[in-house]
Short mmCIF file of C-alpha atoms in Angstrom, two decimals:
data_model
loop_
_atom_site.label_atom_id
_atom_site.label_comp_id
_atom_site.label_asym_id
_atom_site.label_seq_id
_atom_site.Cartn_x
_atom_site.Cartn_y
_atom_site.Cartn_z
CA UNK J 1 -29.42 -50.86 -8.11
CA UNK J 2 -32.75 -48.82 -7.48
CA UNK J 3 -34.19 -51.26 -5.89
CA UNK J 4 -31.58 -52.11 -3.69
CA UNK J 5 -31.64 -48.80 -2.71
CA UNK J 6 -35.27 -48.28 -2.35
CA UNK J 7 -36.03 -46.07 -5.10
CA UNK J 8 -37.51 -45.88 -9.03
CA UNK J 9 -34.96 -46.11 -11.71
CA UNK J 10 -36.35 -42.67 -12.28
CA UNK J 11 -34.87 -41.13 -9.09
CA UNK J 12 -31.90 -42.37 -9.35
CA UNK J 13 -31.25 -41.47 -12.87
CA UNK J 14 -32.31 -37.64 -11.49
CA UNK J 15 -29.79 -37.85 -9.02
CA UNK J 16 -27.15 -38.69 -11.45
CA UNK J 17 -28.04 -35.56 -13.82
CA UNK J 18 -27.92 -33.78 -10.75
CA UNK J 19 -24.71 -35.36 -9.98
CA UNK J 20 -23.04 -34.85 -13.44
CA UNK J 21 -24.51 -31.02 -13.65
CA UNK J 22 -22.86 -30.14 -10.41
CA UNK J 23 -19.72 -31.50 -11.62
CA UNK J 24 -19.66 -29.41 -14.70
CA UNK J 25 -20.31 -26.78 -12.93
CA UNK J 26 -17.61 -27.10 -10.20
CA UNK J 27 -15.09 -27.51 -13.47
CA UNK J 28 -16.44 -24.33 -15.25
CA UNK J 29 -15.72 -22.36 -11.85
CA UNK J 30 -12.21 -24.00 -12.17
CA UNK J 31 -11.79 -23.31 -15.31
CA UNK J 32 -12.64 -19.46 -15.11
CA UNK J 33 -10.45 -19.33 -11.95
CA UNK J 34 -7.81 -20.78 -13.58
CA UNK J 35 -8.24 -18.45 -16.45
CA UNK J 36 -8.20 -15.28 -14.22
CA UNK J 37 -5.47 -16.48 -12.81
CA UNK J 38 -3.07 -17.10 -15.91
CA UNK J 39 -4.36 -13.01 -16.71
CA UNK J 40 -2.84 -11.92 -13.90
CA UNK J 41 -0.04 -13.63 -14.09
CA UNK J 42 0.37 -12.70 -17.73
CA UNK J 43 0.03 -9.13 -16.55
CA UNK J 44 2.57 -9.37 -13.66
CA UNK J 45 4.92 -11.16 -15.97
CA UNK J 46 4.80 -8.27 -18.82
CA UNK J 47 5.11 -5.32 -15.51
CA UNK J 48 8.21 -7.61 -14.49
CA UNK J 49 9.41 -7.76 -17.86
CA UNK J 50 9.09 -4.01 -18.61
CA UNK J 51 11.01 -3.27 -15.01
CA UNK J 52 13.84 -4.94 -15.97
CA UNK J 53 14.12 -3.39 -19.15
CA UNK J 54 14.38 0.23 -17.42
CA UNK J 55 16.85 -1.49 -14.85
CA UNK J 56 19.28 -2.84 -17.74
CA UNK J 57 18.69 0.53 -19.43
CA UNK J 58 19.58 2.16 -16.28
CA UNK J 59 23.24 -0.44 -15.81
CA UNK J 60 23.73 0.43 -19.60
CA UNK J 61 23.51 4.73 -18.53
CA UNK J 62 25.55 3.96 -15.34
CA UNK J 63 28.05 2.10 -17.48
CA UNK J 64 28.65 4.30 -20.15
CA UNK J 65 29.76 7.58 -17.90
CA UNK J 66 27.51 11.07 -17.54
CA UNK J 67 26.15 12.20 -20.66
CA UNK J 68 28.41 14.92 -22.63
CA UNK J 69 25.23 17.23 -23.01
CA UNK J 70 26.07 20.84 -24.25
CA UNK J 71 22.95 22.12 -21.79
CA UNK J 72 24.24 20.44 -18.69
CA UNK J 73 26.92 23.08 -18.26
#
């Protein structure tokens, strides 16, 4: 194949490290997007969660009638 191309078997085994490396490297940056995205997602998801526990606490409050709180009168 090197000589078809032109070149030492030398060269083009360099270009193929070079090749591979930049691969690896394109799937680490990938890979640590990917994982800063699932963190914020996690984080969104647990805010979400944590709303809609005040909410249901909130129906539940609504639901039951004012409170029958000797300092409220």
């Amino acid at each position: 194949m090197a000589k078809e191309l032109g070149i030492t078997g030398t060269q083009l085994k360099t270009w193929r490290l070079e090749i591979e490396a930049f691969g690896s490297m394109e799937a680490k940056r990938r890979q640590k997007a990917d994982a800063a995205e699932l963190e914020r997602l996690r984080k969104e998801n647990k805010r979400l969660a944590e709303e809609s526990e005040i909410l249901q606490i909130g129906e539940q409050a609504n639901a039951t009638g004012p409170s029958d709180c000797p300092n409220d009168e």
